[in-house]
Coordinates of C-alpha atoms in Angstrom, one line a residue:
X281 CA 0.0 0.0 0.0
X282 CA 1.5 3.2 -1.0
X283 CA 1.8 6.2 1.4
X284 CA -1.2 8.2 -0.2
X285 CA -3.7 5.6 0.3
X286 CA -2.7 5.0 3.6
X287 CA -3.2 8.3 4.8
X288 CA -6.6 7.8 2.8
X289 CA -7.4 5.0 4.8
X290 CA -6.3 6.8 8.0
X291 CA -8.7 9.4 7.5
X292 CA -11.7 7.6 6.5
X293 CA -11.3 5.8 9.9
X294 CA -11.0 8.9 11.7
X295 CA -14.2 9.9 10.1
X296 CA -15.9 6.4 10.9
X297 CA -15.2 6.5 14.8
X298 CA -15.6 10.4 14.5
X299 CA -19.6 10.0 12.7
X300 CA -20.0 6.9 15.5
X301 CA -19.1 8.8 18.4
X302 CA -21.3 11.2 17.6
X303 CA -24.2 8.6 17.0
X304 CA -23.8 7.0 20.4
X305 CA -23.7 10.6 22.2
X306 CA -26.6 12.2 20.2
X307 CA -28.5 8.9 21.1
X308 CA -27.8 8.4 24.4
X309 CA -28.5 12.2 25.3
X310 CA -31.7 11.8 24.0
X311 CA -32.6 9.3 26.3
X312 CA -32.7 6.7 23.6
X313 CA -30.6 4.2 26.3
X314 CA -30.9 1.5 24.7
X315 CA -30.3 2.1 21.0
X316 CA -26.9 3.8 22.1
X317 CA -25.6 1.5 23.7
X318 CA -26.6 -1.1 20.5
X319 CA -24.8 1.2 18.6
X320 CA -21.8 1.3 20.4
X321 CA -21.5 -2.3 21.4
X322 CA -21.6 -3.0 17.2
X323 CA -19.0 -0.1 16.5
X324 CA -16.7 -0.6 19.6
X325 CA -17.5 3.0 20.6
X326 CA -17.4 3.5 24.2
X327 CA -21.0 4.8 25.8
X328 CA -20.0 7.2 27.7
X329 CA -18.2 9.0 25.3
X330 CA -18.0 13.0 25.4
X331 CA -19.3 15.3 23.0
X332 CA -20.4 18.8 22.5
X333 CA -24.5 18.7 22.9
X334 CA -26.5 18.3 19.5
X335 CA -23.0 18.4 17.7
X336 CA -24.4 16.1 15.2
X337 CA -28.0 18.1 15.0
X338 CA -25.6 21.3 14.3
X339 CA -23.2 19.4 11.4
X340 CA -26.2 17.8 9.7
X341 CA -27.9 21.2 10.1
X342 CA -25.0 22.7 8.4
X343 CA -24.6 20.0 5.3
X344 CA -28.3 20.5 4.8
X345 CA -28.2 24.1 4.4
X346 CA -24.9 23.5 1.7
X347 CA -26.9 21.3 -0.1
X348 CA -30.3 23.2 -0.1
X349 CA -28.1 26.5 -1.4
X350 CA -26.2 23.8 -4.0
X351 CA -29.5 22.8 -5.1
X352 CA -31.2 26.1 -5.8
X353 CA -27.7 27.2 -7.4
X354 CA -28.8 24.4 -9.7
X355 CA -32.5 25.5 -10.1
X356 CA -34.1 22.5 -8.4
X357 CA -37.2 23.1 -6.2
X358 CA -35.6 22.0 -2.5
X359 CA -39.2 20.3 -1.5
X360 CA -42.2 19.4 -3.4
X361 CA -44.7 21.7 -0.7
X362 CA -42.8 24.8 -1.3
X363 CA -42.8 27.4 -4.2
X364 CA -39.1 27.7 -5.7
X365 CA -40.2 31.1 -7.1
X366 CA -41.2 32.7 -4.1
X367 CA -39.5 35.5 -2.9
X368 CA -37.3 34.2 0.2
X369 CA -36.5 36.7 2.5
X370 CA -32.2 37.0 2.9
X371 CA -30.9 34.3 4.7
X372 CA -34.0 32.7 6.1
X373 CA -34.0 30.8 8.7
X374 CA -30.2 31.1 9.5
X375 CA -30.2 31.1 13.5
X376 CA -27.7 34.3 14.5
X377 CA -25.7 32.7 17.7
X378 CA -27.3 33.5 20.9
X379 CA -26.4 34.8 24.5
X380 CA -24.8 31.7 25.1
X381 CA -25.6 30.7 28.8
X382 CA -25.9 27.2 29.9
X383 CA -27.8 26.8 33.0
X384 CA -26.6 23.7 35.0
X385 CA -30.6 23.4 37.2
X386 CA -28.2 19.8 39.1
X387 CA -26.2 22.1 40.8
X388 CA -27.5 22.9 44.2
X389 CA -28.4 26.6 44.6
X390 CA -30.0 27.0 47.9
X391 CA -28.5 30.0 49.2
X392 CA -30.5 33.0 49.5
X393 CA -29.5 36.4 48.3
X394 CA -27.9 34.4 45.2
X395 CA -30.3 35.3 42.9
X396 CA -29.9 37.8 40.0
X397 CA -31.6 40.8 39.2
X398 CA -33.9 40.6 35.8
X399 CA -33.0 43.3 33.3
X400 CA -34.9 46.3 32.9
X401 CA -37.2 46.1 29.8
X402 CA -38.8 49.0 27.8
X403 CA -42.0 48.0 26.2
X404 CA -44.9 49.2 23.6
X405 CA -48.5 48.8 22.1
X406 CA -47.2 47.5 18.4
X407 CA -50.9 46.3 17.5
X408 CA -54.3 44.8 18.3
X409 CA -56.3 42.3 16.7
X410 CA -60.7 42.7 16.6
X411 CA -60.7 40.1 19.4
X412 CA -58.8 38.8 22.1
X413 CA -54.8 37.8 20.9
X414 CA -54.5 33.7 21.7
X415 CA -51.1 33.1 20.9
X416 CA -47.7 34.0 19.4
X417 CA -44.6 32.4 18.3
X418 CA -41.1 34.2 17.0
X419 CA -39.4 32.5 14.2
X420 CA -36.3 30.3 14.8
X421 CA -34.1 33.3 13.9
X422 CA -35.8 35.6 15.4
X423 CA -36.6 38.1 12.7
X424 CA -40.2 37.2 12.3
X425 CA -43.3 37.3 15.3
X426 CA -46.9 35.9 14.0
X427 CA -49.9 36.2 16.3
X428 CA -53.4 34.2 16.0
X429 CA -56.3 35.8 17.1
X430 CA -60.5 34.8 18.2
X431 CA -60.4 37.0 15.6
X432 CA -59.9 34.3 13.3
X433 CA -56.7 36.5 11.8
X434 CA -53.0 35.9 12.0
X435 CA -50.6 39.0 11.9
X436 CA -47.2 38.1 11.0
X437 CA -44.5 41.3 12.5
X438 CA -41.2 42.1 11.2
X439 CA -39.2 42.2 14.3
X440 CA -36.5 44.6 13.3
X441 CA -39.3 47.4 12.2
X442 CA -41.0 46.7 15.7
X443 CA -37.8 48.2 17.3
X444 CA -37.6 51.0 14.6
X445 CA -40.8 52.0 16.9
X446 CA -39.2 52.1 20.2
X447 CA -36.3 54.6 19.0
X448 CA -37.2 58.1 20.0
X449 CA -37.4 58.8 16.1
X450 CA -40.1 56.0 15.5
X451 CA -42.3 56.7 18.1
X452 CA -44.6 58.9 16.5
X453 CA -43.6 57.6 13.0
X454 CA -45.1 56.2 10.3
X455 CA -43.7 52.8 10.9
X456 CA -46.0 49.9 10.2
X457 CA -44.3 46.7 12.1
X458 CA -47.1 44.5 10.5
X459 CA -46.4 43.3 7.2
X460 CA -48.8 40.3 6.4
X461 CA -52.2 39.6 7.8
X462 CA -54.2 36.5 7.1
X463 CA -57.5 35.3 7.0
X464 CA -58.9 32.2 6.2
X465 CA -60.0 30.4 9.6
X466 CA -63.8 29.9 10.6
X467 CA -62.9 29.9 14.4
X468 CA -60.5 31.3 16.5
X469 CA -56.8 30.7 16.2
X470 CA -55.1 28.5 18.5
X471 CA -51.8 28.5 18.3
X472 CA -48.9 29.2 15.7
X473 CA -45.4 28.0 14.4
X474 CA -43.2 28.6 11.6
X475 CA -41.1 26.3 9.3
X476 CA -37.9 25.7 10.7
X477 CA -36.0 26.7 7.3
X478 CA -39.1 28.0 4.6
X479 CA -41.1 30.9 4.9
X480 CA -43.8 28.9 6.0
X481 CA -45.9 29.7 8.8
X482 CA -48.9 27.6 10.2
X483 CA -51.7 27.8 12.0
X484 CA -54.1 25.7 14.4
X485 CA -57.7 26.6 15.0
X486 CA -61.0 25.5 16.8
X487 CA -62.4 25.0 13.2
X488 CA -60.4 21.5 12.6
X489 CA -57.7 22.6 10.4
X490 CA -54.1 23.5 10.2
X491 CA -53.4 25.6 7.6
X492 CA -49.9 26.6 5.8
X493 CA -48.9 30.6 4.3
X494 CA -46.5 31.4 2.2
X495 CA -45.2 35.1 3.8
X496 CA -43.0 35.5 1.1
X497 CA -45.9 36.1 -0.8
X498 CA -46.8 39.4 -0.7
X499 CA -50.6 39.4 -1.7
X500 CA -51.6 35.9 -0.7
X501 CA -54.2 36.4 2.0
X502 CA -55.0 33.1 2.6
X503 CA -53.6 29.5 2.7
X504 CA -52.1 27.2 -0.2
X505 CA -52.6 24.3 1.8
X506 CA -55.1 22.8 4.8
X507 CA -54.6 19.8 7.1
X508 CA -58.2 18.9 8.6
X509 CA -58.4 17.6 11.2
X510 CA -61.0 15.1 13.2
X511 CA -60.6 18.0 16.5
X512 CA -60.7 21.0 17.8
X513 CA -56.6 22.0 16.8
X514 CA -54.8 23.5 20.3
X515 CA -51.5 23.3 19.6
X516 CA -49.0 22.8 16.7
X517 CA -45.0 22.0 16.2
X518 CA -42.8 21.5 13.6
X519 CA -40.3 19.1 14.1
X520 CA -36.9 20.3 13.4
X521 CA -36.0 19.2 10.0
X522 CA -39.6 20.4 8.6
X523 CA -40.6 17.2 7.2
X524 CA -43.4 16.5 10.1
X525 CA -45.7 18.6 12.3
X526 CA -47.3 17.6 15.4
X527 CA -51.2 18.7 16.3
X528 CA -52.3 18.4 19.8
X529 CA -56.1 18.8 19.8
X530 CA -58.9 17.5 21.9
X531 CA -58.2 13.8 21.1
X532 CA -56.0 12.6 23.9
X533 CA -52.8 11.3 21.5
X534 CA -50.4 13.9 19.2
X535 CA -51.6 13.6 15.8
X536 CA -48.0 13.7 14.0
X537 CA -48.2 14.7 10.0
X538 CA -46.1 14.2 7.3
X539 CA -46.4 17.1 6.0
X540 CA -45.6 16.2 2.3
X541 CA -47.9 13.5 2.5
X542 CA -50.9 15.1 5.2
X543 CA -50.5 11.1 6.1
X544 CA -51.3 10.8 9.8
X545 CA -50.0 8.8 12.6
X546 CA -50.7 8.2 16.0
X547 CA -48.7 6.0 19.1
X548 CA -48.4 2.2 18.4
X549 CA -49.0 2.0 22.9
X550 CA -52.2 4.0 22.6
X551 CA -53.8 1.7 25.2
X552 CA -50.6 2.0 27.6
X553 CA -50.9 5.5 27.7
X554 CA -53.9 5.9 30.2
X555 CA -54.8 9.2 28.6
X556 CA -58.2 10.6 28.0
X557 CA -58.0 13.9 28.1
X558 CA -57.5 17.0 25.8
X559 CA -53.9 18.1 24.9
X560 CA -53.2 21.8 25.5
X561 CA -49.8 21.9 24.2
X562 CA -47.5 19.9 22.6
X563 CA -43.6 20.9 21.4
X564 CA -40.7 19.7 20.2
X565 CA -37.3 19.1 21.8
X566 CA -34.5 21.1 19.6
X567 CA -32.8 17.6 18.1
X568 CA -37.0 16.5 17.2
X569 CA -35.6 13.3 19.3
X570 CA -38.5 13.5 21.9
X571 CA -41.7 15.9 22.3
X572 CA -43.9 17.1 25.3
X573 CA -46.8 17.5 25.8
X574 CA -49.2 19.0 28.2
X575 CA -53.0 17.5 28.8
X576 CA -56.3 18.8 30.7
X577 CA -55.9 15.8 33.0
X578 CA -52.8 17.6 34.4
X579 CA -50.3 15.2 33.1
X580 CA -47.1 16.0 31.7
X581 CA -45.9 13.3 28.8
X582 CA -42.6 12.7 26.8
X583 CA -42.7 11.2 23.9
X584 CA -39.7 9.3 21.7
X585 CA -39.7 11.9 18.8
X586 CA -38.8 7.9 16.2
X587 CA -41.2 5.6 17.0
X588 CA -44.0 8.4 19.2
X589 CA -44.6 6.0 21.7
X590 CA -44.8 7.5 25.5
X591 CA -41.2 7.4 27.0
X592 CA -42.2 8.9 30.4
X593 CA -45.4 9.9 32.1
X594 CA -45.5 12.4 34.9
X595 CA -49.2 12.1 36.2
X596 CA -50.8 14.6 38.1
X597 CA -48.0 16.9 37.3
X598 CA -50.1 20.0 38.3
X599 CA -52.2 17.8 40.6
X600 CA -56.2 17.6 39.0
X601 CA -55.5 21.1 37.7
X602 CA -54.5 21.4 33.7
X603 CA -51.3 21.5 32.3
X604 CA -51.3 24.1 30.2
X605 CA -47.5 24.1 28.7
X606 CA -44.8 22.1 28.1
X607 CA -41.3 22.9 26.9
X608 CA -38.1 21.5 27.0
X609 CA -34.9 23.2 27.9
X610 CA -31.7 23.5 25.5
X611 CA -30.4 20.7 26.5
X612 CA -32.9 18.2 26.6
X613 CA -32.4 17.4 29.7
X614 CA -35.6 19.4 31.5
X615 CA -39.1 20.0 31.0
X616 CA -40.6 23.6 31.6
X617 CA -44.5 23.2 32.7
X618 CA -47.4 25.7 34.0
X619 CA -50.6 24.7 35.0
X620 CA -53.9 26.2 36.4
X621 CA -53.3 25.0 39.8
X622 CA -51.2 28.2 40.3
X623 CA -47.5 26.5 39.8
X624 CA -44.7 26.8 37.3
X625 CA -42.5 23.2 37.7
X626 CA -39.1 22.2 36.5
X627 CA -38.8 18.2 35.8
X628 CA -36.0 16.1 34.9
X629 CA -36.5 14.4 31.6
X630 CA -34.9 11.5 32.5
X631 CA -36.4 10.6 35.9
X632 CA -39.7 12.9 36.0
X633 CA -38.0 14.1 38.7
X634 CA -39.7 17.6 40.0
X635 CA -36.3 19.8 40.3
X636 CA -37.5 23.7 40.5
X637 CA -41.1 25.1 41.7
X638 CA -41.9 28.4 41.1
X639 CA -44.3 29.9 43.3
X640 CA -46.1 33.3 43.5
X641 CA -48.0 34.0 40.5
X642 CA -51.8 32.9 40.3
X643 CA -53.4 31.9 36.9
X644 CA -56.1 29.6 37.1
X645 CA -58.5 30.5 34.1
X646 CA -56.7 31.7 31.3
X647 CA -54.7 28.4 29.3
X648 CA -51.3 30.4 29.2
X649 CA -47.8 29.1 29.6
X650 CA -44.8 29.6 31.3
X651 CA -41.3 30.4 29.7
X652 CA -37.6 31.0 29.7
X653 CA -36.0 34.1 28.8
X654 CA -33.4 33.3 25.9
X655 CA -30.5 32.6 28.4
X656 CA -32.5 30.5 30.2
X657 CA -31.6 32.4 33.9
X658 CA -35.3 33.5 34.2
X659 CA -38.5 32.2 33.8
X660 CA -41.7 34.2 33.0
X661 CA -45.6 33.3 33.8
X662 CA -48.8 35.3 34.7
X663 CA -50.4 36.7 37.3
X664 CA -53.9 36.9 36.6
X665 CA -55.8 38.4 39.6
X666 CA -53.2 41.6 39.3
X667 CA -52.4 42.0 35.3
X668 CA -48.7 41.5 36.2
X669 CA -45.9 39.5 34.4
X670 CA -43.9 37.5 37.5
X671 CA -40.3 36.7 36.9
X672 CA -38.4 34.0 38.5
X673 CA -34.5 33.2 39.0
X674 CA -34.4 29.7 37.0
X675 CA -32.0 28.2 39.5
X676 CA -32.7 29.5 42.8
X677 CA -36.6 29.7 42.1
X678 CA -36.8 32.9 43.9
X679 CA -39.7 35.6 42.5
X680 CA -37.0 38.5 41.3
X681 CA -39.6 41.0 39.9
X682 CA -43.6 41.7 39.4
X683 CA -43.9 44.3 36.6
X684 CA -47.8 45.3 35.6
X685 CA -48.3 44.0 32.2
X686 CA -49.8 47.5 31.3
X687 CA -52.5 45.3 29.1
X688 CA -56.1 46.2 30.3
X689 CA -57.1 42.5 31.9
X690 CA -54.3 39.7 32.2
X691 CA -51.8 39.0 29.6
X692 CA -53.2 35.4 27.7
X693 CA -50.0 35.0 26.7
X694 CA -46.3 35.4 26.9
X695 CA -43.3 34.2 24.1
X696 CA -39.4 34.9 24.2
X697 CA -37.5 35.7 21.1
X698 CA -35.5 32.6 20.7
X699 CA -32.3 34.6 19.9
X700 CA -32.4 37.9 22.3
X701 CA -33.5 39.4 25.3
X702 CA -37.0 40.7 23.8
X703 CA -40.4 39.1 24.3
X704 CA -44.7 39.8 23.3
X705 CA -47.1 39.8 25.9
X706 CA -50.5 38.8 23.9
X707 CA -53.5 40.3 25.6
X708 CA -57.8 39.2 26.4
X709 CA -57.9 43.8 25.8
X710 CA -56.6 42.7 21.5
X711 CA -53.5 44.0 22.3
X712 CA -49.6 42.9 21.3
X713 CA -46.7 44.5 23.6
X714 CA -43.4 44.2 22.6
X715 CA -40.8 43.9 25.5
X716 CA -37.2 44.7 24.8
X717 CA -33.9 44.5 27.3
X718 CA -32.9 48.6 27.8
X719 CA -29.1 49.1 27.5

């Protein structure tokens, strides 16, 4: 063997253990036990081996965005459901890096006086819908907010023009921060999400049906394609690639879509489950490896993201009170619930363990969620009885700051900006706030 194919043949099995280590660690940090350790028994790759977190999510991310811009270089539609000749925004859907914090919630932080202070934040009236505002989600890079309304209308907001009207020169400007509205639901709007990497957003509403927009369109008003459904719609989540969606609606089990197909499939353990109620909301994990979702019974269920079958059950979670949200952290490694018995809860993924329990803020009629702020050191909720936004330290669980929501009437809803320290507090008064960190 000469000396250039050896080195060859060097490399390639670099590479090999390389792509295997990373198969065992992405699997077993998903929880998926016992396929990482099949994995690694059949490739000689030891289990516990170390690895940056979703290092393979973030280089198979990264090929598939070099092979969608090869493609389109070459004048190839990237997906059959999508419109090659639709006007992209630049750069959609490339994630800017974020305030990198990684909260360790293991470590014990019990000492009082520890907890940090919650940055001031400036905020402003940047719309209202006819009705009361449901729900709202930012786009994965931040650039795009969309609101769903009882209104039956979505309003999809450029983020950047939203700030143009919190500079001292935009305040009394003529800046218009919405730049798409749609209508084409029956009933009122649900919930909201947006295609990972397409200008796509959708929508999920009490009238049955999902239903995709194209927001690089400039005049289309309504949908180019409708899921419907057997259910009252409640929640929706696009898995990470953008190949599936999951619905959580009034039948007890996720309804996961392919959403080239519309085929639908539910959990193979159905029976095992024990569920029988509605399901407020259901989300993804960042990888798509495992779900959550969050039921009327009060139960808090994970779900393997492969096969949909129930992974973990934590009954009761918000004792006969509903869940009303579920979301994981960064990591995977925690679930983020709120429910209308009162309590925000921090549970470990992989024991159901209850970790953190945030106290302090009542909310026991409206269906609202709990959320982190984009470092993850604070977490957010309503208090209903006094139209306040409460603010927790994430670790130490200690209430850091009541500020009045200024909406007339509790805030329905609250979402972070996945990418910087600015959030929308949806209102039952119609109303959208925007709420941005001050320097």
């Amino acid at each position: 063997m000469d000396t250039n194919n050896l080195e060859q043949t060097l490399q390639e099995g670099k590479l090999y253990r390389y792509v295997n280590n990373l198969i065992v660690a992405h699997l077993r940090d998903n929880n998926l036990t016992q396929a990482a350790s099949a994995v690694a028994s059949a490739t000689m790759t030891p289990l516990n081996i170390e690895a940056s977190p979703n290092k393979l999510l973030e280089l198979v991310a990264k090929g598939l965005t070099v092979e969608k811009d090869e493609t389109l270089r070459g004048g190839v539609p990237s997906s059959t459901l999508f419109d090659s000749n639709a006007l992209i925004p630049s750069a959609y859907g490339s994630i800017p890096p974020s305030r990198a914090v990684s909260v360790d919630f293991s470590a014990a932080h019990d000492t009082k006086g520890s907890s940090k202070s919650f940055p001031k934040h400036e905020t402003r009236h940047v719309s209202e819908h006819k009705n009361v505002a449901r729900c709202a989600r930012f786009s994965p890079d931040g650039r795009f907010l969309a609101t769903g309304s009882a209104d039956t209308s979505i309003k999809l907001f450029e983020v950047a023009k939203i700030k143009q009207m919190l500079l001292p020169e935009g305040r009394d400007g003529p800046v218009r921060p919405v730049v798409r509205t749609f209508y084409d639901h029956l009933q009122p709007i649900n919930d909201v999400d947006f295609h990972p990497h397409n200008t796509i957003l959708i929508s999920g509403a009490k009238d049955h049906t999902i239903k995709f927009f194209d927001f690089s369109k400039t005049v289309a008003k309504r949908a180019f394609r409708v899921i419907q459904d057997t259910h009252n719609v409640r929640s929706v989540s696009f898995h990470p690639s953008g190949d599936f969606l999951l619905a959580g609606t009034d039948h007890h089990v996720p309804h996961l879509y392919d959403i080239n197909t519309f085929q639908c499939y539910l959990s193979a353990n159905v029976q095992e489950i024990g569920a029988t109620s509605a399901i407020n909301q259901v989300r993804y994990s960042c990888t798509g490896g495992m779900y959550v979702t969050a039921s009327k019974d009060g139960a808090i269920r994970i779900w393997d993201g492969v096969n949909s079958n129930v992974v973990r059950s934590i009954l009761s979670a918000h004792g006969s009170a509903e869940a009303t949200s579920a979301n994981f952290t960064k990591d995977q490694r925690y679930v983020l619930s709120c429910g209308k018995d009162s309590s925000v809860k921090l549970w470990e993924v992989g024991t159901g363990r209850l970790v953190k329990h945030y106290l302090g803020a009542t909310h026991t009629q409206l269906r609202c969620q709990a959320i982190f702020n984009d470092t993850e050191e604070f977490v957010l909720c309503i208090d209903e009885p006094s139209n306040e936004i409460v603010i927790w330290d994430a670790v130490s669980a200690e209430k850091v700051a009541r500020w009045p929501s200024n909406h007339v009437g509790a805030p329905r809803w609250l979402e972070h900006s996945p990418t910087e320290p600015a959030f929308v507090s949806c209102g039952i008064d119609r109303s959208i706030r925007f709420w941005k960190e001050t320097p």
